[in-house]
mmCIF file of C-alpha atoms in Angstrom:
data_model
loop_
_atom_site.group_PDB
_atom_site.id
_atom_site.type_symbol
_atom_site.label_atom_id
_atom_site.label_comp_id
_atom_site.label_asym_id
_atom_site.label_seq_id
_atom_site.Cartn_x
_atom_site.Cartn_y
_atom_site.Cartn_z
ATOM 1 C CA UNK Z 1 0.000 0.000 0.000
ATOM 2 C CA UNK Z 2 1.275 3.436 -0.964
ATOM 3 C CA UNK Z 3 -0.030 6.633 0.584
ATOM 4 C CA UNK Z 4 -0.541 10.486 -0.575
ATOM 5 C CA UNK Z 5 2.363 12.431 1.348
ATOM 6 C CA UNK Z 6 -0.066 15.447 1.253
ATOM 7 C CA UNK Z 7 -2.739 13.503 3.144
ATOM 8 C CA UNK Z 8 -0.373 12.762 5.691
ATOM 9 C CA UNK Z 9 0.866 16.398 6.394
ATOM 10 C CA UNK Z 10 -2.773 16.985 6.365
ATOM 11 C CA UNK Z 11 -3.606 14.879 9.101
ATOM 12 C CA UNK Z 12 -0.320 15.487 11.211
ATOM 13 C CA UNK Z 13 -1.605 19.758 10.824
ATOM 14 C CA UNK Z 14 -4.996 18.345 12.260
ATOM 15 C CA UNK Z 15 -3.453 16.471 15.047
ATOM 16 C CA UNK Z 16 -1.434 19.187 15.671
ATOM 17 C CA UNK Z 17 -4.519 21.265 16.436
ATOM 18 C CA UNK Z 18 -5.879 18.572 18.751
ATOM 19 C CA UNK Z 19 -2.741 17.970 20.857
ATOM 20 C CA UNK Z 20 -2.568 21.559 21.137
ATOM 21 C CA UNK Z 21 -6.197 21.905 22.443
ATOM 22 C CA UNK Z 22 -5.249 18.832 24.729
ATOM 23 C CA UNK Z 23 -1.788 21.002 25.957
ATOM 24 C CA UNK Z 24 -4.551 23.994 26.759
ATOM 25 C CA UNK Z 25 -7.611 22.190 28.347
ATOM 26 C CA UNK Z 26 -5.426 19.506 29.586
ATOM 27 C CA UNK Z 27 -8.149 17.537 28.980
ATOM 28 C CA UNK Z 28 -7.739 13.631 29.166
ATOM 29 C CA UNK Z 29 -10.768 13.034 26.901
ATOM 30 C CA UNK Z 30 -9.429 14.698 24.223
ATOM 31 C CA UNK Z 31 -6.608 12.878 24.154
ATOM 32 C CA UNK Z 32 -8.647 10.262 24.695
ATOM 33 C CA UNK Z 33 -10.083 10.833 21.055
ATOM 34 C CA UNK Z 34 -6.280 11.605 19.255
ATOM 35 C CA UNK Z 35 -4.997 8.330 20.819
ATOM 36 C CA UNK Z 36 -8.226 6.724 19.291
ATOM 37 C CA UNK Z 37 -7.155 8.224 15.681
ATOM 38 C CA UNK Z 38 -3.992 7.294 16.271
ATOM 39 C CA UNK Z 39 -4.910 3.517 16.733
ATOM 40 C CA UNK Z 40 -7.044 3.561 13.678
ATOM 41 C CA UNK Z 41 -4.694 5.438 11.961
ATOM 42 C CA UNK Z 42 -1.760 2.740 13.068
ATOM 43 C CA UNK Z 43 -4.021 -0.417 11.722
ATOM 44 C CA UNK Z 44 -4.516 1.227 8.081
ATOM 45 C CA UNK Z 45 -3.245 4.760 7.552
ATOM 46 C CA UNK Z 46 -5.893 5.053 4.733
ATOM 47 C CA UNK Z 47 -8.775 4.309 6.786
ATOM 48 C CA UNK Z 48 -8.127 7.066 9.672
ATOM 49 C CA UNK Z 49 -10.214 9.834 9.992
ATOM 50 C CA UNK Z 50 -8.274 12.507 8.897
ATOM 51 C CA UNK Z 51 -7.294 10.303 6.037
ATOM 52 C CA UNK Z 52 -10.736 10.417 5.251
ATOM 53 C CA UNK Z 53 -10.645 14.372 5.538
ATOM 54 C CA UNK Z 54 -8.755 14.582 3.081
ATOM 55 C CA UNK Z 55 -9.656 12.043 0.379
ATOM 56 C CA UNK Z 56 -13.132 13.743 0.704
ATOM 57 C CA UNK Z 57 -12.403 17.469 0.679
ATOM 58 C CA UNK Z 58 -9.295 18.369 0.141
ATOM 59 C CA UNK Z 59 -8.029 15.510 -2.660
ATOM 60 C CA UNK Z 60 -11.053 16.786 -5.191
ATOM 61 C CA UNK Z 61 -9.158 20.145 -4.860
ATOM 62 C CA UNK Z 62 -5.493 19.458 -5.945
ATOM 63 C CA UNK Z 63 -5.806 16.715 -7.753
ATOM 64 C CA UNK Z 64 -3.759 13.199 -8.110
ATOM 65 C CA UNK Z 65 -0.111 13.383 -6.255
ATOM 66 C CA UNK Z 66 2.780 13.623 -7.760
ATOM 67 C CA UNK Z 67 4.487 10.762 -5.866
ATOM 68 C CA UNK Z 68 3.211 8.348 -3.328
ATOM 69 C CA UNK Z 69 5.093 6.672 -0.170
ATOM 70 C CA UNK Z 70 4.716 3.530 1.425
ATOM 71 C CA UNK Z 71 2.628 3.260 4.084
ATOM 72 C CA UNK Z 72 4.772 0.780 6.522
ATOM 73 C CA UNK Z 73 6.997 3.853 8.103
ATOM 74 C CA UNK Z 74 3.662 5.645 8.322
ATOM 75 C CA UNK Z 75 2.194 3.011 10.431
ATOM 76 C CA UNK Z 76 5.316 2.862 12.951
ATOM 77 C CA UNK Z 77 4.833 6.589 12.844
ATOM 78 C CA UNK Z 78 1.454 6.743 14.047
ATOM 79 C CA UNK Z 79 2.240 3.686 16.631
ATOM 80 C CA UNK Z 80 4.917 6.027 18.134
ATOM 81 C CA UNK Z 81 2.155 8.588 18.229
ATOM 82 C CA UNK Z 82 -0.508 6.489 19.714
ATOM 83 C CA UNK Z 83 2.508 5.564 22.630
ATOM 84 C CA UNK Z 84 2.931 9.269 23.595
ATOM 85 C CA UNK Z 85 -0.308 10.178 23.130
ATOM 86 C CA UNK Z 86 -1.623 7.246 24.813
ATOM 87 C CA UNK Z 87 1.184 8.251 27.734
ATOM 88 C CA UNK Z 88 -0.800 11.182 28.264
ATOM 89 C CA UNK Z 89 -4.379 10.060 28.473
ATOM 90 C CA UNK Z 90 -3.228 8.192 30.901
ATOM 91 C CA UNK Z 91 -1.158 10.664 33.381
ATOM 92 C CA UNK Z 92 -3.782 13.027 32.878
ATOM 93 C CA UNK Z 93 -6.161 10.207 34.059
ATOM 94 C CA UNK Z 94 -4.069 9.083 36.678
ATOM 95 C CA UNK Z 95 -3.731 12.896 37.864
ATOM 96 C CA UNK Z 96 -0.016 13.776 36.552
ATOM 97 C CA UNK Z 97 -0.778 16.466 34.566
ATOM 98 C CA UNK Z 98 2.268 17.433 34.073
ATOM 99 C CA UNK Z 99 3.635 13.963 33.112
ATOM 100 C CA UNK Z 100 0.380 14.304 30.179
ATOM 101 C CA UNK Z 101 2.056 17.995 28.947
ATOM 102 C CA UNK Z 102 5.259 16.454 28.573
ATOM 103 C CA UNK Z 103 4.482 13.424 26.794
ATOM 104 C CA UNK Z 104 1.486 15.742 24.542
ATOM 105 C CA UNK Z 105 4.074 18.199 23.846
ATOM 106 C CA UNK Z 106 6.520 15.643 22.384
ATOM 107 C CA UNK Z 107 4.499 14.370 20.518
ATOM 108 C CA UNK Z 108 3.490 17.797 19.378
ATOM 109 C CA UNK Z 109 6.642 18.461 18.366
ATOM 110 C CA UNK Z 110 6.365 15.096 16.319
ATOM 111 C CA UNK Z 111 3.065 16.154 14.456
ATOM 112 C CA UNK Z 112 4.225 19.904 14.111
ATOM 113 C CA UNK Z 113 7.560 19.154 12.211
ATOM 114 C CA UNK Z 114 5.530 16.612 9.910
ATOM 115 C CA UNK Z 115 2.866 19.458 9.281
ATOM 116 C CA UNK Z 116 5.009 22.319 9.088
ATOM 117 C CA UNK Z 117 8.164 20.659 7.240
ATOM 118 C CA UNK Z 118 7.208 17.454 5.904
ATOM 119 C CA UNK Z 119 9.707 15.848 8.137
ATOM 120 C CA UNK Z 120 8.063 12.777 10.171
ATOM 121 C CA UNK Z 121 10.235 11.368 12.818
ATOM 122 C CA UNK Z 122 8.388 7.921 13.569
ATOM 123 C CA UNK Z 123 9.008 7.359 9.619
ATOM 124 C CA UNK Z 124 12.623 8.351 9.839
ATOM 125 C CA UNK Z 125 12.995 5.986 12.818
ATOM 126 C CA UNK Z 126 11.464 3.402 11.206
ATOM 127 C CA UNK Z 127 13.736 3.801 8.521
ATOM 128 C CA UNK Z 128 16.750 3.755 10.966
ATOM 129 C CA UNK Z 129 15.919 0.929 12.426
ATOM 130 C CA UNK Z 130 15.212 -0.875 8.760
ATOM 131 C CA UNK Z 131 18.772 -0.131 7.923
ATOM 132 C CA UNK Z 132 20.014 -1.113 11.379
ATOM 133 C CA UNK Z 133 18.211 -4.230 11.017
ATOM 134 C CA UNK Z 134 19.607 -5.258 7.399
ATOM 135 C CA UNK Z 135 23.340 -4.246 8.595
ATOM 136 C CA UNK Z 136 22.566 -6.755 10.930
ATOM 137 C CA UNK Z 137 21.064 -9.276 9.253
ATOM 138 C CA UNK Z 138 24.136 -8.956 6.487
ATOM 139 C CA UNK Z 139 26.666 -9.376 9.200
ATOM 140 C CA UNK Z 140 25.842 -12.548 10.634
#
């Protein structure tokens, strides 16, 4: 499977909105709802809601993409998101708000520099580790 990069800036600039509104109202059931997306998102990137968004009203717009990337870093990407996010639903739960601001605002930072820059971490991690993987796998 091979995914619209456009789509996926689109949805990291809406998550970036949410865990922004979560870093204000500290609320736990809102990041309640982006650690939901982020689960969806995680089993099929194309089937998440903001995917959705954007196949719907923002795809008619610009038309077909130019290039397309796989999907696999994409899921890891949104795994690590649903981790941090996840994090803080639960310390704000638990009562540790600030444990939920630090783990929302990393993961923030994560859906801001996708948004903003086109740069998403979990998929260059998941890239690392690819490569450290093979290196290994050549080695022995």
């Amino acid at each position: 499977m091979e995914l619209d990069p456009r789509g996926q800036r689109f949805a990291a600039s809406i998550t970036s909105v949410v865990i922004i509104l979560v870093l204000v109202t500290r609320s736990p059931w809102l990041a309640l709802a982006q650690t939901a997306v982020f689960a969806l998102t995680a089993t099929n990137p194309r089937r998440g809601p903001y995917a959705l968004l954007f196949r719907q009203f923002v795809l008619p717009h610009i038309g077909p993409p130019a290039e397309r990337e796989p999907a696999a870093p994409v899921r890891f990407a949104q795994t690590v998101g649903l981790a941090f996010l996840g994090a803080a639903t639960i310390a704000f739960f638990a009562g540790a708000p600030v444990v939920g601001l630090i783990f929302a605002g990393l993961g923030l930072v994560a859906a801001f520099l996708n948004a903003a820059f086109g740069l998403c971490l979990g998929c260059e991690a998941y890239l690392a580790l690819r490569r450290l993987t093979a290196a290994r796998n050549s080695a022995a």
